[in-house]
Amino acid sequence: MIVFIIDYIERFSFYSRIFPELSKRYDIVVVTPDPLVHLLCKLNHYTSILIKKDRNQNNFDQDVIDSDIKTSVDVLNNDFSFIQAKDNYISTINILDRLFSREKIVKCVIWNGDTLIARASSMACKKRDIDRVYLEISNLPNKMFSDPLGTNAKSSVFFHPEIIDNLESVPNEYHTNWIKYYEQGKKGKLPQSQFKLRIKMMSAVNLALKYCYSSTYKKNFCTIKVKSKLNLDNLKFDNSFCSTRSDGYIFLPLQVSTDTQVKLNSDYSNLDAIDFALKKASELKLKLVVKIHPAERQQIAIDEIVVKQKNSDFILVNTNTIELIKNAKEVIVINSTVGLEALIYNKKITVLGRALYTNFNQERLKKYIHQYLIEEVNYFGKDIIGIEQSEKLLRLKL
């Protein structure tokens, strides 16, 4: 049996493209706190367990649980209070522990690893020595990240980058041709954008259903609202900026302020990164060029940059990221995919956070992209994913 922990309706949209072929070889059970996911599973004849409140006593280490909860991205982002989070966490491990005690589990599939439900699932797996795999979007076209230990700075390749050294070499010509394909894809819209409205509508339905069930991971209605368009009027963008300017610049791409990478895998916030980059730019007598992440949705984060811009000397742009990388003297990142892109173009980079590519050279980079990441899996696609790629993704056969 393969257990899928599904914490978000968008995740079901992806996994539902894996299930048709995978279910021909394996029993599948979905464990979810979301009533809509539970209902969709039932409609598609997949076994599903809805996580309901269950605060029964258990023999898990309570100190470890408390530490897990306090450092989860949900609590750090104030999505839940500690008390709410503990209710959710304990309900999850109780339900999973009962499932694991009565079934033979081949694999537990967990997204990201640092959300509250992911940490609770990991805890339950460790107790029963259940094999698990952690998935994440790679932000590279038609490639997914899959790792047995975790994602980002908790992955096996972060702790042991030499794992990549043992993979098959990648010809330079193949990699060069892939870069051309990658650049073409970057010129279009973000693939996430086509899903936004549908996912928002389904999330709203799911939230309403949670209040009809004894559901967990239930946020207050007052904190769940359709986000209005960000007010960017007070930001001063340099619309005349030319990335090919002769005097050179340092490029700093900011990250989504609530992202796991910033909250857990870095000692630098976006504002800290600007301060660091300003100092380095001054030392090198270069201008600093800053770009706000296109997926930023926190008005408070924007307002903080407005204040920072009034008191600092940097250029704020909306220019194409690839062009900014290719023409920069140096790229400074916290730990975003832009750092990986900078390596693709063989740029000098400074990594402020804990990024899995920190110790990559060009050979490791090529092997990571073309050999370690699981190819032919498009998270935002529509086609059914075949059994071979599904098994590779879940590390059932590699």
PDB file of N, CA, C and O in Angstrom, residues 235-239 241 245 249-255 269-279 281 287-294 301-302 305-306 308-309 312-321 324 328 330-332 334 338:
ATOM      1  N   LEU A 235       6.012  51.861  -4.705  1.00  0.00           N
ATOM      2  CA  LEU A 235       7.309  51.358  -5.136  1.00  0.00           C
ATOM      3  C   LEU A 235       7.786  52.141  -6.353  1.00  0.00           C
ATOM      4  O   LEU A 235       6.988  52.512  -7.215  1.00  0.00           O
ATOM      5  N   LYS A 236       9.068  52.372  -6.420  1.00  0.00           N
ATOM      6  CA  LYS A 236       9.632  53.129  -7.545  1.00  0.00           C
ATOM      7  C   LYS A 236      10.424  52.186  -8.444  1.00  0.00           C
ATOM      8  O   LYS A 236      11.573  51.855  -8.161  1.00  0.00           O
ATOM      9  N   PHE A 237       9.784  51.758  -9.526  1.00  0.00           N
ATOM     10  CA  PHE A 237      10.454  50.878 -10.482  1.00  0.00           C
ATOM     11  C   PHE A 237      11.191  51.712 -11.522  1.00  0.00           C
ATOM     12  O   PHE A 237      10.685  52.743 -11.977  1.00  0.00           O
ATOM     13  N   ASP A 238      12.358  51.263 -11.905  1.00  0.00           N
ATOM     14  CA  ASP A 238      13.124  51.938 -12.951  1.00  0.00           C
ATOM     15  C   ASP A 238      12.752  51.293 -14.286  1.00  0.00           C
ATOM     16  O   ASP A 238      13.335  50.286 -14.696  1.00  0.00           O
ATOM     17  N   ASN A 239      11.778  51.863 -14.961  1.00  0.00           N
ATOM     18  CA  ASN A 239      11.302  51.294 -16.220  1.00  0.00           C
ATOM     19  C   ASN A 239      12.258  51.521 -17.381  1.00  0.00           C
ATOM     20  O   ASN A 239      12.093  50.938 -18.456  1.00  0.00           O
ATOM     21  N   PHE A 241      15.501  50.930 -17.010  1.00  0.00           N
ATOM     22  CA  PHE A 241      16.701  50.148 -16.730  1.00  0.00           C
ATOM     23  C   PHE A 241      17.052  49.234 -17.889  1.00  0.00           C
ATOM     24  O   PHE A 241      16.191  48.563 -18.459  1.00  0.00           O
ATOM     25  N   ARG A 245      23.678  47.449 -19.437  1.00  0.00           N
ATOM     26  CA  ARG A 245      24.426  48.664 -19.113  1.00  0.00           C
ATOM     27  C   ARG A 245      25.899  48.326 -18.927  1.00  0.00           C
ATOM     28  O   ARG A 245      26.283  47.291 -18.394  1.00  0.00           O
ATOM     29  N   TYR A 249      26.389  45.570 -12.599  1.00  0.00           N
ATOM     30  CA  TYR A 249      25.525  45.617 -11.423  1.00  0.00           C
ATOM     31  C   TYR A 249      25.523  44.256 -10.733  1.00  0.00           C
ATOM     32  O   TYR A 249      25.915  43.227 -11.300  1.00  0.00           O
ATOM     33  N   ILE A 250      25.084  44.276  -9.494  1.00  0.00           N
ATOM     34  CA  ILE A 250      24.801  43.059  -8.744  1.00  0.00           C
ATOM     35  C   ILE A 250      23.295  42.840  -8.770  1.00  0.00           C
ATOM     36  O   ILE A 250      22.532  43.783  -8.570  1.00  0.00           O
ATOM     37  N   PHE A 251      22.886  41.614  -9.010  1.00  0.00           N
ATOM     38  CA  PHE A 251      21.453  41.307  -9.074  1.00  0.00           C
ATOM     39  C   PHE A 251      21.031  40.542  -7.830  1.00  0.00           C
ATOM     40  O   PHE A 251      21.624  39.525  -7.474  1.00  0.00           O
ATOM     41  N   LEU A 252      19.983  41.030  -7.165  1.00  0.00           N
ATOM     42  CA  LEU A 252      19.408  40.370  -5.993  1.00  0.00           C
ATOM     43  C   LEU A 252      17.927  40.079  -6.245  1.00  0.00           C
ATOM     44  O   LEU A 252      17.110  40.998  -6.226  1.00  0.00           O
ATOM     45  N   PRO A 253      17.559  38.823  -6.485  1.00  0.00           N
ATOM     46  CA  PRO A 253      16.141  38.467  -6.591  1.00  0.00           C
ATOM     47  C   PRO A 253      15.601  38.173  -5.190  1.00  0.00           C
ATOM     48  O   PRO A 253      16.193  37.392  -4.439  1.00  0.00           O
ATOM     49  N   LEU A 254      14.509  38.784  -4.828  1.00  0.00           N
ATOM     50  CA  LEU A 254      13.901  38.514  -3.525  1.00  0.00           C
ATOM     51  C   LEU A 254      13.054  37.249  -3.600  1.00  0.00           C
ATOM     52  O   LEU A 254      12.697  36.794  -4.688  1.00  0.00           O
ATOM     53  N   GLN A 255      12.720  36.705  -2.448  1.00  0.00           N
ATOM     54  CA  GLN A 255      11.906  35.498  -2.395  1.00  0.00           C
ATOM     55  C   GLN A 255      10.545  35.798  -1.791  1.00  0.00           C
ATOM     56  O   GLN A 255      10.347  36.863  -1.180  1.00  0.00           O
ATOM     57  N   SER A 269      16.363  37.478   6.074  1.00  0.00           N
ATOM     58  CA  SER A 269      15.080  37.836   5.478  1.00  0.00           C
ATOM     59  C   SER A 269      15.368  38.579   4.176  1.00  0.00           C
ATOM     60  O   SER A 269      16.531  38.863   3.848  1.00  0.00           O
ATOM     61  N   ASN A 270      14.314  38.926   3.438  1.00  0.00           N
ATOM     62  CA  ASN A 270      14.515  39.725   2.223  1.00  0.00           C
ATOM     63  C   ASN A 270      15.195  41.056   2.541  1.00  0.00           C
ATOM     64  O   ASN A 270      16.086  41.507   1.805  1.00  0.00           O
ATOM     65  N   LEU A 271      14.786  41.706   3.630  1.00  0.00           N
ATOM     66  CA  LEU A 271      15.387  42.992   3.996  1.00  0.00           C
ATOM     67  C   LEU A 271      16.848  42.823   4.398  1.00  0.00           C
ATOM     68  O   LEU A 271      17.694  43.664   4.055  1.00  0.00           O
ATOM     69  N   ASP A 272      17.154  41.740   5.105  1.00  0.00           N
ATOM     70  CA  ASP A 272      18.545  41.449   5.463  1.00  0.00           C
ATOM     71  C   ASP A 272      19.383  41.248   4.206  1.00  0.00           C
ATOM     72  O   ASP A 272      20.541  41.699   4.127  1.00  0.00           O
ATOM     73  N   ALA A 273      18.801  40.559   3.232  1.00  0.00           N
ATOM     74  CA  ALA A 273      19.518  40.299   1.982  1.00  0.00           C
ATOM     75  C   ALA A 273      19.811  41.601   1.240  1.00  0.00           C
ATOM     76  O   ALA A 273      20.894  41.769   0.663  1.00  0.00           O
ATOM     77  N   ILE A 274      18.854  42.530   1.260  1.00  0.00           N
ATOM     78  CA  ILE A 274      19.086  43.834   0.621  1.00  0.00           C
ATOM     79  C   ILE A 274      20.236  44.556   1.308  1.00  0.00           C
ATOM     80  O   ILE A 274      21.122  45.122   0.643  1.00  0.00           O
ATOM     81  N   ASP A 275      20.253  44.534   2.626  1.00  0.00           N
ATOM     82  CA  ASP A 275      21.346  45.192   3.370  1.00  0.00           C
ATOM     83  C   ASP A 275      22.694  44.572   3.016  1.00  0.00           C
ATOM     84  O   ASP A 275      23.684  45.288   2.805  1.00  0.00           O
ATOM     85  N   PHE A 276      22.753  43.247   2.964  1.00  0.00           N
ATOM     86  CA  PHE A 276      23.998  42.561   2.623  1.00  0.00           C
ATOM     87  C   PHE A 276      24.443  42.939   1.215  1.00  0.00           C
ATOM     88  O   PHE A 276      25.623  43.250   0.977  1.00  0.00           O
ATOM     89  N   ALA A 277      23.500  42.907   0.278  1.00  0.00           N
ATOM     90  CA  ALA A 277      23.828  43.186  -1.118  1.00  0.00           C
ATOM     91  C   ALA A 277      24.245  44.646  -1.316  1.00  0.00           C
ATOM     92  O   ALA A 277      25.126  44.950  -2.127  1.00  0.00           O
ATOM     93  N   LEU A 278      23.606  45.558  -0.580  1.00  0.00           N
ATOM     94  CA  LEU A 278      23.984  46.978  -0.667  1.00  0.00           C
ATOM     95  C   LEU A 278      25.436  47.187  -0.225  1.00  0.00           C
ATOM     96  O   LEU A 278      26.193  47.936  -0.862  1.00  0.00           O
ATOM     97  N   LYS A 279      25.805  46.518   0.833  1.00  0.00           N
ATOM     98  CA  LYS A 279      27.182  46.647   1.334  1.00  0.00           C
ATOM     99  C   LYS A 279      28.179  46.104   0.318  1.00  0.00           C
ATOM    100  O   LYS A 279      29.213  46.737   0.046  1.00  0.00           O
ATOM    101  N   ALA A 281      27.716  45.724  -2.943  1.00  0.00           N
ATOM    102  CA  ALA A 281      27.700  46.581  -4.132  1.00  0.00           C
ATOM    103  C   ALA A 281      28.542  47.825  -3.907  1.00  0.00           C
ATOM    104  O   ALA A 281      29.268  48.277  -4.808  1.00  0.00           O
ATOM    105  N   LYS A 287      26.196  49.087  -8.918  1.00  0.00           N
ATOM    106  CA  LYS A 287      24.810  49.335  -8.540  1.00  0.00           C
ATOM    107  C   LYS A 287      24.159  48.017  -8.121  1.00  0.00           C
ATOM    108  O   LYS A 287      24.546  46.944  -8.577  1.00  0.00           O
ATOM    109  N   LEU A 288      23.172  48.118  -7.256  1.00  0.00           N
ATOM    110  CA  LEU A 288      22.402  46.947  -6.850  1.00  0.00           C
ATOM    111  C   LEU A 288      21.050  46.979  -7.538  1.00  0.00           C
ATOM    112  O   LEU A 288      20.315  47.968  -7.445  1.00  0.00           O
ATOM    113  N   VAL A 289      20.717  45.887  -8.208  1.00  0.00           N
ATOM    114  CA  VAL A 289      19.432  45.752  -8.884  1.00  0.00           C
ATOM    115  C   VAL A 289      18.614  44.689  -8.155  1.00  0.00           C
ATOM    116  O   VAL A 289      19.075  43.561  -7.954  1.00  0.00           O
ATOM    117  N   VAL A 290      17.398  45.044  -7.749  1.00  0.00           N
ATOM    118  CA  VAL A 290      16.541  44.170  -6.945  1.00  0.00           C
ATOM    119  C   VAL A 290      15.247  43.878  -7.711  1.00  0.00           C
ATOM    120  O   VAL A 290      14.676  44.776  -8.339  1.00  0.00           O
ATOM    121  N   LYS A 291      14.809  42.632  -7.646  1.00  0.00           N
ATOM    122  CA  LYS A 291      13.521  42.267  -8.243  1.00  0.00           C
ATOM    123  C   LYS A 291      12.669  41.548  -7.201  1.00  0.00           C
ATOM    124  O   LYS A 291      13.127  40.605  -6.551  1.00  0.00           O
ATOM    125  N   ILE A 292      11.449  42.011  -7.024  1.00  0.00           N
ATOM    126  CA  ILE A 292      10.503  41.373  -6.104  1.00  0.00           C
ATOM    127  C   ILE A 292       9.983  40.096  -6.751  1.00  0.00           C
ATOM    128  O   ILE A 292       9.723  40.045  -7.953  1.00  0.00           O
ATOM    129  N   HIS A 293       9.825  39.053  -5.950  1.00  0.00           N
ATOM    130  CA  HIS A 293       9.334  37.785  -6.487  1.00  0.00           C
ATOM    131  C   HIS A 293       7.921  37.977  -7.052  1.00  0.00           C
ATOM    132  O   HIS A 293       7.059  38.558  -6.383  1.00  0.00           O
ATOM    133  N   PRO A 294       7.681  37.496  -8.268  1.00  0.00           N
ATOM    134  CA  PRO A 294       6.345  37.694  -8.883  1.00  0.00           C
ATOM    135  C   PRO A 294       5.219  37.014  -8.131  1.00  0.00           C
ATOM    136  O   PRO A 294       4.047  37.363  -8.327  1.00  0.00           O
ATOM    137  N   ALA A 301       5.001  42.867   3.233  1.00  0.00           N
ATOM    138  CA  ALA A 301       6.339  42.682   2.661  1.00  0.00           C
ATOM    139  C   ALA A 301       6.640  43.775   1.639  1.00  0.00           C
ATOM    140  O   ALA A 301       7.766  44.293   1.567  1.00  0.00           O
ATOM    141  N   ILE A 302       5.624  44.136   0.859  1.00  0.00           N
ATOM    142  CA  ILE A 302       5.785  45.214  -0.121  1.00  0.00           C
ATOM    143  C   ILE A 302       6.022  46.539   0.594  1.00  0.00           C
ATOM    144  O   ILE A 302       6.905  47.333   0.215  1.00  0.00           O
ATOM    145  N   ILE A 305       9.516  47.009   1.770  1.00  0.00           N
ATOM    146  CA  ILE A 305      10.451  47.349   0.694  1.00  0.00           C
ATOM    147  C   ILE A 305      10.317  48.820   0.317  1.00  0.00           C
ATOM    148  O   ILE A 305      11.300  49.495  -0.016  1.00  0.00           O
ATOM    149  N   VAL A 306       9.089  49.351   0.389  1.00  0.00           N
ATOM    150  CA  VAL A 306       8.873  50.783   0.135  1.00  0.00           C
ATOM    151  C   VAL A 306       9.713  51.614   1.102  1.00  0.00           C
ATOM    152  O   VAL A 306      10.418  52.559   0.697  1.00  0.00           O
ATOM    153  N   LYS A 308      12.351  50.616   2.830  1.00  0.00           N
ATOM    154  CA  LYS A 308      13.766  50.343   2.570  1.00  0.00           C
ATOM    155  C   LYS A 308      14.257  51.136   1.360  1.00  0.00           C
ATOM    156  O   LYS A 308      15.371  51.676   1.366  1.00  0.00           O
ATOM    157  N   GLN A 309      13.414  51.243   0.337  1.00  0.00           N
ATOM    158  CA  GLN A 309      13.806  51.954  -0.880  1.00  0.00           C
ATOM    159  C   GLN A 309      13.998  53.451  -0.624  1.00  0.00           C
ATOM    160  O   GLN A 309      14.874  54.083  -1.213  1.00  0.00           O
ATOM    161  N   SER A 312      17.535  53.778   1.016  1.00  0.00           N
ATOM    162  CA  SER A 312      18.674  53.043   0.446  1.00  0.00           C
ATOM    163  C   SER A 312      18.819  53.351  -1.036  1.00  0.00           C
ATOM    164  O   SER A 312      17.902  53.884  -1.667  1.00  0.00           O
ATOM    165  N   ASP A 313      19.966  52.981  -1.581  1.00  0.00           N
ATOM    166  CA  ASP A 313      20.256  53.261  -2.985  1.00  0.00           C
ATOM    167  C   ASP A 313      20.314  51.954  -3.779  1.00  0.00           C
ATOM    168  O   ASP A 313      21.373  51.341  -3.912  1.00  0.00           O
ATOM    169  N   PHE A 314      19.158  51.517  -4.243  1.00  0.00           N
ATOM    170  CA  PHE A 314      19.129  50.359  -5.134  1.00  0.00           C
ATOM    171  C   PHE A 314      18.063  50.568  -6.198  1.00  0.00           C
ATOM    172  O   PHE A 314      17.133  51.367  -6.031  1.00  0.00           O
ATOM    173  N   ILE A 315      18.214  49.847  -7.298  1.00  0.00           N
ATOM    174  CA  ILE A 315      17.294  49.948  -8.432  1.00  0.00           C
ATOM    175  C   ILE A 315      16.290  48.796  -8.353  1.00  0.00           C
ATOM    176  O   ILE A 315      16.667  47.635  -8.222  1.00  0.00           O
ATOM    177  N   LEU A 316      15.018  49.119  -8.424  1.00  0.00           N
ATOM    178  CA  LEU A 316      13.963  48.115  -8.397  1.00  0.00           C
ATOM    179  C   LEU A 316      13.437  47.937  -9.818  1.00  0.00           C
ATOM    180  O   LEU A 316      13.065  48.926 -10.470  1.00  0.00           O
ATOM    181  N   VAL A 317      13.413  46.686 -10.295  1.00  0.00           N
ATOM    182  CA  VAL A 317      13.034  46.437 -11.684  1.00  0.00           C
ATOM    183  C   VAL A 317      12.019  45.306 -11.796  1.00  0.00           C
ATOM    184  O   VAL A 317      11.832  44.522 -10.868  1.00  0.00           O
ATOM    185  N   ASN A 318      11.378  45.242 -12.965  1.00  0.00           N
ATOM    186  CA  ASN A 318      10.509  44.123 -13.332  1.00  0.00           C
ATOM    187  C   ASN A 318      11.026  43.432 -14.582  1.00  0.00           C
ATOM    188  O   ASN A 318      10.291  42.728 -15.274  1.00  0.00           O
ATOM    189  N   THR A 319      12.294  43.610 -14.871  1.00  0.00           N
ATOM    190  CA  THR A 319      12.913  43.071 -16.072  1.00  0.00           C
ATOM    191  C   THR A 319      12.963  41.541 -16.019  1.00  0.00           C
ATOM    192  O   THR A 319      12.953  40.950 -14.949  1.00  0.00           O
ATOM    193  N   ASN A 320      13.048  40.917 -17.217  1.00  0.00           N
ATOM    194  CA  ASN A 320      13.141  39.466 -17.323  1.00  0.00           C
ATOM    195  C   ASN A 320      14.307  38.941 -16.485  1.00  0.00           C
ATOM    196  O   ASN A 320      15.440  39.406 -16.592  1.00  0.00           O
ATOM    197  N   THR A 321      14.039  37.950 -15.637  1.00  0.00           N
ATOM    198  CA  THR A 321      15.039  37.438 -14.696  1.00  0.00           C
ATOM    199  C   THR A 321      16.253  36.851 -15.407  1.00  0.00           C
ATOM    200  O   THR A 321      17.400  37.067 -14.987  1.00  0.00           O
ATOM    201  N   LEU A 324      18.512  39.544 -16.547  1.00  0.00           N
ATOM    202  CA  LEU A 324      19.184  40.142 -15.387  1.00  0.00           C
ATOM    203  C   LEU A 324      20.347  39.271 -14.923  1.00  0.00           C
ATOM    204  O   LEU A 324      21.415  39.773 -14.567  1.00  0.00           O
ATOM    205  N   ALA A 328      24.501  40.327 -15.251  1.00  0.00           N
ATOM    206  CA  ALA A 328      24.982  40.767 -13.938  1.00  0.00           C
ATOM    207  C   ALA A 328      26.452  40.400 -13.747  1.00  0.00           C
ATOM    208  O   ALA A 328      26.934  39.393 -14.267  1.00  0.00           O
ATOM    209  N   GLU A 330      27.496  39.809 -10.689  1.00  0.00           N
ATOM    210  CA  GLU A 330      27.359  38.816  -9.641  1.00  0.00           C
ATOM    211  C   GLU A 330      25.886  38.713  -9.261  1.00  0.00           C
ATOM    212  O   GLU A 330      25.135  39.689  -9.390  1.00  0.00           O
ATOM    213  N   VAL A 331      25.475  37.526  -8.807  1.00  0.00           N
ATOM    214  CA  VAL A 331      24.105  37.305  -8.350  1.00  0.00           C
ATOM    215  C   VAL A 331      24.149  36.922  -6.877  1.00  0.00           C
ATOM    216  O   VAL A 331      24.931  36.051  -6.476  1.00  0.00           O
ATOM    217  N   ILE A 332      23.336  37.594  -6.068  1.00  0.00           N
ATOM    218  CA  ILE A 332      23.205  37.265  -4.649  1.00  0.00           C
ATOM    219  C   ILE A 332      21.807  36.723  -4.425  1.00  0.00           C
ATOM    220  O   ILE A 332      20.821  37.343  -4.824  1.00  0.00           O
ATOM    221  N   ILE A 334      19.139  34.318  -1.586  1.00  0.00           N
ATOM    222  CA  ILE A 334      18.995  33.663  -0.286  1.00  0.00           C
ATOM    223  C   ILE A 334      19.159  32.164  -0.509  1.00  0.00           C
ATOM    224  O   ILE A 334      20.133  31.567  -0.075  1.00  0.00           O
ATOM    225  N   VAL A 338      16.673  30.973  -8.544  1.00  0.00           N
ATOM    226  CA  VAL A 338      17.494  31.906  -9.319  1.00  0.00           C
ATOM    227  C   VAL A 338      18.982  31.613  -9.108  1.00  0.00           C
ATOM    228  O   VAL A 338      19.792  31.787 -10.010  1.00  0.00           O
TER     229      VAL A 338
END
